[in-house]
XYZ file of N, CA and C in Angstrom:
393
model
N 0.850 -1.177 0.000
C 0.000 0.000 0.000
C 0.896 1.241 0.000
N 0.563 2.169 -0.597
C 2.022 3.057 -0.865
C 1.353 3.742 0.650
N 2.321 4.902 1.267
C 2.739 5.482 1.629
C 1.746 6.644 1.647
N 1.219 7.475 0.939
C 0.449 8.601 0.863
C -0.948 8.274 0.877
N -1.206 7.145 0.993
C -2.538 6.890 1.014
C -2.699 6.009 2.216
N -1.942 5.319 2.888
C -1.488 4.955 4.376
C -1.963 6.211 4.950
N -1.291 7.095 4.985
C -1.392 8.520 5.767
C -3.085 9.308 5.772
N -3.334 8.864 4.066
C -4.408 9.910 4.129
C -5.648 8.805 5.267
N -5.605 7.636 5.124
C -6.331 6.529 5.851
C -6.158 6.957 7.129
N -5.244 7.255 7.591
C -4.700 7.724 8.970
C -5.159 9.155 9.301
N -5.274 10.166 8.512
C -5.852 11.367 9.316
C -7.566 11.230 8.875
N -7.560 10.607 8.244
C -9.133 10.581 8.308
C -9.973 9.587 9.362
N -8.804 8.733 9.706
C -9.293 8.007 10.986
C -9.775 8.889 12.529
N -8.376 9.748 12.579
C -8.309 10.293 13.284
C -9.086 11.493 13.730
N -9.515 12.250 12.247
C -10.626 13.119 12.321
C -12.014 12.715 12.626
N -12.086 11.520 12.286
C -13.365 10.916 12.182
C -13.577 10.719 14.300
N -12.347 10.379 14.783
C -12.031 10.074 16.198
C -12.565 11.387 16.885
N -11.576 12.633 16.298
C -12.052 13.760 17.049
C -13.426 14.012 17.171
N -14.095 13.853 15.915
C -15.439 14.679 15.378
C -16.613 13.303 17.055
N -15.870 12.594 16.866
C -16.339 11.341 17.766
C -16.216 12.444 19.110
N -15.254 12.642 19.747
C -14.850 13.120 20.616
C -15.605 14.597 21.475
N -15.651 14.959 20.304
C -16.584 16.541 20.267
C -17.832 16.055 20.697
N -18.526 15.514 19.946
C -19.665 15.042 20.252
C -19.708 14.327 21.678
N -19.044 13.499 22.044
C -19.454 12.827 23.642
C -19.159 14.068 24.246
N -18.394 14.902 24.185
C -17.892 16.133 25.134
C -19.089 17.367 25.435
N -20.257 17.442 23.999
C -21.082 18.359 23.753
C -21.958 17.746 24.486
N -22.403 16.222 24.516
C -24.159 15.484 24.516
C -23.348 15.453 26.464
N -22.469 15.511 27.411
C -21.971 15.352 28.570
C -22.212 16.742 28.986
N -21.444 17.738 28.548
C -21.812 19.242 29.292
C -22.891 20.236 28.925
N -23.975 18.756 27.716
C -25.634 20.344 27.398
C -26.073 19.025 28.558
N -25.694 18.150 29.715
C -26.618 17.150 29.839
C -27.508 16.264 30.173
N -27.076 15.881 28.559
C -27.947 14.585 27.940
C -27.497 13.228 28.196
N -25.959 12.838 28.666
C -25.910 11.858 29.216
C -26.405 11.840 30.570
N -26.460 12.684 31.113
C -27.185 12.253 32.567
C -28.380 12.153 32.644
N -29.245 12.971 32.029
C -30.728 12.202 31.412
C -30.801 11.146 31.093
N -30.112 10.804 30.012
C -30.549 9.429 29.662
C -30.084 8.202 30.660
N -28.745 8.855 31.237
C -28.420 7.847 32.607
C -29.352 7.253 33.649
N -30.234 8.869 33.875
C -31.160 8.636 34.722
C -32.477 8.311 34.965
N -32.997 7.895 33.352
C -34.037 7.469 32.657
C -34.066 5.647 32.760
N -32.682 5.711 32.376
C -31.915 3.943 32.200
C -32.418 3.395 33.153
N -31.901 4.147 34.308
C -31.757 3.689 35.519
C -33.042 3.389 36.043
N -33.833 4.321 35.960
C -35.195 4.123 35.937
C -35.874 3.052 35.602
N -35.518 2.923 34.577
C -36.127 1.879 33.519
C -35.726 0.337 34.308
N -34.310 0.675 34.074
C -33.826 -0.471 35.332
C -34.266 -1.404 36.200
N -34.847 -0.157 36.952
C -35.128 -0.346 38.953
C -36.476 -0.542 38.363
N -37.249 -0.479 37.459
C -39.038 -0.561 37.386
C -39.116 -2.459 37.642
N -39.695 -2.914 38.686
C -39.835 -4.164 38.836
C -41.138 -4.967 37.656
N -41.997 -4.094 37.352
C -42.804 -4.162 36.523
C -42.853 -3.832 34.775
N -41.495 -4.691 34.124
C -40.934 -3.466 33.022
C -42.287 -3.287 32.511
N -42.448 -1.649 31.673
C -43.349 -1.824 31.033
C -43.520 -1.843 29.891
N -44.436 -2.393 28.440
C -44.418 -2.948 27.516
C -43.919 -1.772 26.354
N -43.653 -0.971 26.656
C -43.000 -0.151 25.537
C -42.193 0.661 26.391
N -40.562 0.057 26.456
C -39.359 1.467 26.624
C -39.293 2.280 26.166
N -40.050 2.707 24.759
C -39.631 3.875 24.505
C -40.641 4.742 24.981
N -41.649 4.221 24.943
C -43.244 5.213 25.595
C -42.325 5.781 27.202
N -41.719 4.894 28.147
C -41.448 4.949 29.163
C -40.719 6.143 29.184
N -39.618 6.245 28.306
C -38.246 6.634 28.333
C -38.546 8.110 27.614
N -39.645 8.181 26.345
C -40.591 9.603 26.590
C -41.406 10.162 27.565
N -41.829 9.648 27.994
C -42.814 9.919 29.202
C -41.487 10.284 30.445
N -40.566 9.870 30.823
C -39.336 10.358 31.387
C -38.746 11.965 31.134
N -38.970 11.834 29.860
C -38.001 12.935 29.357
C -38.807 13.973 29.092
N -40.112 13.988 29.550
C -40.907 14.685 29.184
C -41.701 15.004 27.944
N -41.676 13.636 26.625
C -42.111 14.313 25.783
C -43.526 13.522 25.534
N -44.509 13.875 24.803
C -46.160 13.419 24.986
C -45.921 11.295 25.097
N -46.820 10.759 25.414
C -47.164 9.160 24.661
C -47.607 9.314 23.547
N -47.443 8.196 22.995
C -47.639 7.529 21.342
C -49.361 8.064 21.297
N -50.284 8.264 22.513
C -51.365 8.543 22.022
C -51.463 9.876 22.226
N -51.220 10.657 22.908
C -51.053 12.451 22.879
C -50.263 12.704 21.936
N -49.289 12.135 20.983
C -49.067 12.657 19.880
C -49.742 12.330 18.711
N -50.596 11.373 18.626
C -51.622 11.438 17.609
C -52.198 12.082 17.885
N -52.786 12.215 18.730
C -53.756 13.530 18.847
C -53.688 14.506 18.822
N -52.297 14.871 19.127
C -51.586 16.169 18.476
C -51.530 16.350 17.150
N -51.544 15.148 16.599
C -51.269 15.416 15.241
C -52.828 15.399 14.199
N -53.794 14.433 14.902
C -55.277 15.157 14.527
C -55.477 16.368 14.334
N -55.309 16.946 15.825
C -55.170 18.518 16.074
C -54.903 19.230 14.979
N -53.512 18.957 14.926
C -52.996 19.682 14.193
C -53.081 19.585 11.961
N -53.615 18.593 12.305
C -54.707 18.373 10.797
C -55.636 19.466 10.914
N -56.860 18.871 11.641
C -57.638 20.039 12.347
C -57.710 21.234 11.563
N -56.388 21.657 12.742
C -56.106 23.290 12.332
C -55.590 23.609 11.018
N -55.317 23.170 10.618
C -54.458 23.379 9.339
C -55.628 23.325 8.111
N -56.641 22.591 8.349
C -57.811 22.579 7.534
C -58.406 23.756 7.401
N -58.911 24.347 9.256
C -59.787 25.399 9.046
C -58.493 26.450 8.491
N -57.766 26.724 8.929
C -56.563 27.652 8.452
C -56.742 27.732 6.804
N -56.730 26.664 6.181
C -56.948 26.667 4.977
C -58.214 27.460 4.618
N -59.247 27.401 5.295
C -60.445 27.354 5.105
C -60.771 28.939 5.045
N -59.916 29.733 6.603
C -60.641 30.914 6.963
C -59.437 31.983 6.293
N -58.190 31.115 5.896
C -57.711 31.548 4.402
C -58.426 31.763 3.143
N -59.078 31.453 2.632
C -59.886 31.098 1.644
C -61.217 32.551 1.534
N -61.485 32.342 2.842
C -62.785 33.602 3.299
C -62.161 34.670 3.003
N -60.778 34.501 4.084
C -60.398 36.176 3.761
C -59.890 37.018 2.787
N -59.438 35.754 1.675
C -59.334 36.518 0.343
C -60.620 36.471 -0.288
N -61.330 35.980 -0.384
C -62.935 36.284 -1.128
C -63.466 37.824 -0.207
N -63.376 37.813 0.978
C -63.523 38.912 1.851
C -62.672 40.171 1.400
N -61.367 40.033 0.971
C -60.707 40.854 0.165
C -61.219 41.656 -1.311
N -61.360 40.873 -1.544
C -62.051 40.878 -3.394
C -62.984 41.460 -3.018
N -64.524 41.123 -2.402
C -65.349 41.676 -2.376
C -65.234 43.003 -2.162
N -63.958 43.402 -0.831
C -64.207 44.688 -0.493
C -63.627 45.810 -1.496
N -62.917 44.939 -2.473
C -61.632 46.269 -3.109
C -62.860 46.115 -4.375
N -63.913 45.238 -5.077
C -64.952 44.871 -5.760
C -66.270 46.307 -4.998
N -65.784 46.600 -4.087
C -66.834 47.673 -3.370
C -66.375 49.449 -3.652
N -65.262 48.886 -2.808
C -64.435 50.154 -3.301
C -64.281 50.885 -4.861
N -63.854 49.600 -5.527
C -64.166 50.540 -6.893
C -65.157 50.848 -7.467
N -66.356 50.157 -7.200
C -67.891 50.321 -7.534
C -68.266 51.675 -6.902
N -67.731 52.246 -5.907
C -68.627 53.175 -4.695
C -67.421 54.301 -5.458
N -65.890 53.976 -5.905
C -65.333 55.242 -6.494
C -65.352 55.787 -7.790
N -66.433 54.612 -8.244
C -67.383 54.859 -10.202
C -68.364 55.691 -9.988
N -68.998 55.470 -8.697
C -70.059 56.728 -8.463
C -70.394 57.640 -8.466
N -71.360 58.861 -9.408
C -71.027 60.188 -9.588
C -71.520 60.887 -8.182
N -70.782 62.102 -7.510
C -70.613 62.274 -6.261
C -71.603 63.873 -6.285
N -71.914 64.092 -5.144
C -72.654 65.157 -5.426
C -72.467 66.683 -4.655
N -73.321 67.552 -4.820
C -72.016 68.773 -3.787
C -72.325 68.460 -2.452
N -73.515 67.695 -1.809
C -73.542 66.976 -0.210
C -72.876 65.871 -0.280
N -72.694 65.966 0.856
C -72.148 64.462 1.252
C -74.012 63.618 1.592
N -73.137 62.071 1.565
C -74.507 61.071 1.502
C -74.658 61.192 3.624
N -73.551 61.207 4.144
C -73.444 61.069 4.976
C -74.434 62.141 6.276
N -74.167 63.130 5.580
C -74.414 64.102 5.789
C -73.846 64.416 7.455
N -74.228 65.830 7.842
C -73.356 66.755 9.000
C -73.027 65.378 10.449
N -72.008 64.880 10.732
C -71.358 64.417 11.803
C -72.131 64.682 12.975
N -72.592 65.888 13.278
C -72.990 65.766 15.085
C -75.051 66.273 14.633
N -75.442 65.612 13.359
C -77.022 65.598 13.245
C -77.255 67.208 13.218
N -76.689 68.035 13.055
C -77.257 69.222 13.093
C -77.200 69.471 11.491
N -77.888 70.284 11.035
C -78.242 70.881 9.341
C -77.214 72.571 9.425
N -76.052 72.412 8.774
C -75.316 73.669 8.883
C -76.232 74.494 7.742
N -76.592 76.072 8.133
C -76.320 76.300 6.933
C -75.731 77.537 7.104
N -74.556 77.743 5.577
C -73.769 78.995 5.662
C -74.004 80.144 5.980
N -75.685 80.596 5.544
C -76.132 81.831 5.154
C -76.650 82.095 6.749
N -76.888 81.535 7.705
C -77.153 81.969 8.677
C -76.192 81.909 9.743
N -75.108 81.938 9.466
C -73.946 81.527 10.268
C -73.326 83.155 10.157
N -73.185 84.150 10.931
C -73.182 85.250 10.676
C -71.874 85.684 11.920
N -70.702 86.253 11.276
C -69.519 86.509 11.993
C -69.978 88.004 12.744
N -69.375 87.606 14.354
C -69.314 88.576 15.489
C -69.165 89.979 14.983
């Protein structure tokens, strides 16, 4: 086996070692080996094992059972339906209104307003007579 390819076999071993290394060093000081140590252990000492370790070993670690995550995931069908749905409204709800808007700004306008005077009173100019 020549020589330069001996070597390259050799630092790629070795990198492959470190990248190994990093990792037990990262999953030890965020940790996650002592969780799972103390889950094990758990699991262990249960005199009654029970029929699914991994249900156990979630339910440990805090994350839902096999049946709260279906149902999470119904749920979350569910929602995603009406989401679709009250998506759907609010652009037809869109259309209609900008479908209003330009209809009501085709309209020939007149010298009153339709609305007419804000606080119900009838202004008129000619009797409005300065101090």
């Amino acid at each position: 086996m020549p020589l330069i390819l001996c070597l390259s076999i050799s630092l790629h071993g070795q990198e492959k070692e470190a990248k190994k290394e990093a990792f037990r060093k990262y999953l030890e000081s965020s940790g996650v080996v002592d969780s799972l140590t103390k889950v094990l252990v758990a699991l262990y000492e249960q005199n009654d094992k029970p029929s699914s370790a991994i249900e156990f070993i979630q339910q440990k670690l805090g994350g839902p059972t096999v049946t709260e995550y279906e149902k999470l995931q119904a749920e979350l069908s569910d929602l995603q339906m009406k989401y679709e749905d009250l998506l759907e409204s609010h652009k037809k709800t869109c259309k209609e209104l900008e479908q209003l808007k330009i209809s009501h700004s085709n309209e020939p306008t007149t010298g009153a307003s339709e609305e007419g005077p804000k606080d119900g009173l009838e202004h008129d100019k000619e009797r409005i007579t300065a101090p």
